[in-house]
Coordinates of C-alpha atoms and ligand atoms in Angstrom, one line a residue:
M1 CA 28.2 -35.9 6.4
N2 CA 29.9 -39.2 6.0
T3 CA 29.0 -41.1 9.3
L4 CA 29.9 -44.6 10.3
I5 CA 29.7 -46.7 13.5
L6 CA 31.5 -49.7 14.1
Y7 CA 30.7 -51.8 17.5
D8 CA 32.2 -55.2 18.3
T9 CA 29.5 -57.6 20.4
V10 CA 29.9 -61.5 22.5
Y11 CA 26.1 -60.8 24.2
G12 CA 24.4 -58.3 21.9
H13 CA 24.9 -55.1 24.2
N14 CA 27.3 -52.7 22.3
F15 CA 25.9 -53.7 19.0
E16 CA 22.3 -53.2 21.0
L17 CA 23.7 -49.5 21.5
G18 CA 25.2 -49.0 18.0
E19 CA 22.2 -49.9 16.9
Y20 CA 19.8 -47.1 19.0
I21 CA 22.8 -44.8 17.7
H22 CA 21.8 -45.9 14.3
Q23 CA 18.2 -45.5 14.6
N24 CA 17.4 -42.9 17.1
L25 CA 20.9 -40.0 16.2
L26 CA 22.4 -40.9 12.9
P27 CA 19.7 -42.7 10.8
D28 CA 21.9 -42.1 7.4
S29 CA 25.4 -44.0 9.1
S30 CA 26.4 -47.4 8.1
L31 CA 26.1 -49.4 10.6
L32 CA 29.1 -52.5 10.7
S33 CA 31.2 -54.8 13.1
F34 CA 34.3 -54.4 13.1
K35 CA 35.2 -57.7 11.6
E36 CA 32.9 -56.1 9.1
S37 CA 34.9 -52.4 8.7
L38 CA 38.3 -53.2 6.6
T39 CA 37.3 -52.3 3.3
V40 CA 36.4 -48.9 4.3
K41 CA 38.1 -45.9 2.6
L42 CA 38.8 -44.6 6.1
D43 CA 39.2 -41.2 4.5
N44 CA 35.6 -41.1 3.3
I45 CA 34.6 -40.7 6.7
D46 CA 33.1 -37.1 8.7
L47 CA 32.4 -38.5 11.8
L48 CA 33.5 -42.2 12.9
I49 CA 31.8 -43.9 15.8
L50 CA 32.7 -46.9 18.8
C51 CA 30.8 -48.6 20.1
P52 CA 33.7 -52.1 21.2
C53 CA 33.8 -54.7 23.7
T54 CA 35.9 -55.8 26.3
S55 CA 37.3 -58.9 26.2
G56 CA 40.1 -60.7 28.0
E57 CA 41.9 -58.2 30.3
G58 CA 40.9 -55.2 29.5
Q59 CA 42.0 -56.0 26.0
L60 CA 39.9 -55.8 22.8
T61 CA 38.3 -58.8 20.5
V62 CA 40.6 -60.0 17.6
N63 CA 38.1 -57.8 15.2
E64 CA 38.4 -54.9 17.4
E65 CA 42.5 -55.0 17.4
K66 CA 43.0 -55.4 13.3
F67 CA 40.6 -52.5 13.1
Y68 CA 43.2 -51.2 15.4
N69 CA 46.6 -51.5 13.5
Y70 CA 44.0 -50.7 9.9
L71 CA 43.7 -47.5 12.0
S72 CA 47.7 -46.6 10.7
E73 CA 47.4 -46.5 6.5
F74 CA 45.2 -43.8 7.4
S75 CA 45.4 -40.4 7.8
L76 CA 43.0 -39.1 10.0
K77 CA 43.3 -35.2 11.1
S78 CA 40.2 -34.8 9.3
L79 CA 38.1 -37.6 11.1
T80 CA 36.1 -36.7 14.9
Y81 CA 35.3 -39.2 17.0
Y82 CA 33.0 -40.2 19.6
I83 CA 33.5 -43.5 21.9
A84 CA 31.0 -45.0 24.1
G85 CA 31.5 -49.2 24.7
I86 CA 29.9 -51.8 27.5
G87 CA 31.7 -53.3 29.8
D88 CA 31.1 -54.8 33.3
Q89 CA 33.3 -53.4 35.7
N90 CA 32.6 -56.4 38.3
F91 CA 36.4 -56.8 36.0
G92 CA 37.8 -53.8 37.8
R93 CA 38.5 -50.8 37.4
E94 CA 41.6 -50.7 35.3
N95 CA 40.5 -53.1 33.1
F96 CA 36.4 -51.9 33.0
A97 CA 35.6 -50.8 29.0
N98 CA 39.5 -50.6 28.0
A99 CA 39.3 -51.7 24.6
V100 CA 37.7 -47.8 25.1
N101 CA 40.7 -46.4 26.1
I102 CA 42.9 -48.2 24.0
F103 CA 40.6 -47.0 20.8
D104 CA 40.9 -43.4 22.2
Q105 CA 45.0 -43.6 22.8
R106 CA 45.0 -43.9 19.4
L107 CA 42.6 -41.9 17.5
Q108 CA 44.4 -38.5 19.7
Y109 CA 47.7 -40.4 19.1
Q110 CA 46.6 -39.5 15.0
H111 CA 45.5 -36.5 15.7
A112 CA 42.0 -37.2 15.4
R113 CA 39.8 -34.4 16.8
Q114 CA 37.4 -36.4 19.7
L115 CA 33.3 -35.5 19.5
G116 CA 33.4 -35.4 23.2
P117 CA 35.1 -37.7 26.4
S118 CA 34.6 -41.1 25.8
L119 CA 31.8 -43.6 27.8
K120 CA 32.3 -45.7 30.1
I121 CA 28.9 -48.0 30.2
D122 CA 28.8 -50.8 32.4
Y123 CA 26.3 -53.2 32.1
E124 CA 23.7 -52.4 34.5
D125 CA 22.8 -48.5 33.4
I126 CA 22.9 -48.7 30.3
D127 CA 20.0 -46.2 29.5
N128 CA 21.5 -43.8 31.0
G129 CA 24.6 -44.2 29.5
Q130 CA 22.2 -43.7 25.9
Q131 CA 20.5 -40.6 27.6
I132 CA 24.9 -39.0 27.4
I133 CA 24.8 -40.4 24.1
T134 CA 22.2 -39.0 22.7
K135 CA 22.8 -35.5 24.7
K136 CA 26.0 -35.1 22.9
I137 CA 25.2 -36.1 19.6
S138 CA 22.3 -34.7 19.8
K139 CA 24.2 -30.8 20.5
Y140 CA 27.1 -32.1 17.9
L141 CA 24.6 -32.0 14.6
K142 CA 23.5 -28.5 16.3
T143 CA 26.4 -26.7 15.8
R144 CA 27.5 -28.7 12.2
K145 CA 24.0 -27.0 11.4
Ligands
FMN201 C1 35.8 -63.9 28.5 C2 35.0 -62.4 28.9 C3 36.3 -61.4 29.2 C4 35.0 -60.6 29.5 N1 36.6 -59.5 30.3 C5 36.1 -57.8 30.2 C6 37.0 -57.1 31.2 O1 38.6 -57.4 30.8 N2 36.9 -55.0 31.0 C7 35.0 -55.3 30.5 O2 34.6 -54.3 31.2 N3 34.2 -56.4 30.9 C8 34.8 -57.4 30.5 N4 33.9 -58.3 30.0 C9 32.4 -58.6 30.5 C10 31.9 -58.1 28.5 O3 32.6 -56.2 27.8 C11 30.9 -57.2 29.4 O4 30.6 -58.2 28.9 C12 30.4 -56.8 27.7 O5 28.9 -56.2 28.3 C13 30.1 -57.6 26.6 O6 29.7 -56.4 25.9 P1 28.6 -57.6 24.0 O7 27.3 -57.8 25.1 O8 28.9 -56.2 24.1 O9 29.1 -58.2 24.6 C14 34.6 -60.2 29.5 C15 33.7 -60.4 29.2 C16 34.6 -62.4 28.9 C17 33.4 -62.9 28.2

C-alpha cells in the first residue's frame, strides 16, 4: 500500500500529529509537508492522510491552497483518504479547524473514498484525537488484511 501523510504547521501541532501517525500507525508511509507535495503523483497513492492547519478566518494556508488546486489534476476515484486537523476552538464554530472541511468537500467532490469521518481536534485535546485516529486507522488496516 502506497501511503502519503501531509501536514502544514505554524506552531508544530499538525506536524506532530502527522509524525505520530507515521511512527505509530503507518511506518511505511511517506510524511511530507504540503509544500513538498506538489511533485507527488497522486495516481500512485492508495491512502492519503491529511493533517491540515487552519489559518486566517477558517482558511487554508498558502501551501495547502496550492495542494488543493493541484488535486484537480488527478482522478482520485481509487484513492482512500482520512483527514484529521488540529485547530483552535476559540476561533469560533464556523472557523474551527475549517481546513478539514475544505479538503473533505474537495476530495468527496472528486469521488475519493473516506476511510472514516474527518476529525477536527482542538489543540488542547490532542490526546483524545490521537486515540480516535489510532482506532480508525488500526481498524482500517485490519480490514485490508
Ligand atoms: C493568524 C492565525 C489564524 C488562525 N485561524 C484559525 C482558524 O480560523 N481556525 C482555527 O481553528 N484555528 C486558527 N488558528 C489557530 C491554529 O490553527 C492553531 O493554533 C493550530 O494549533 C495551529 O496548528 P499548528 O500548531 O500545526 O500550527 C489560527 C492561528 C493563527 C496564527
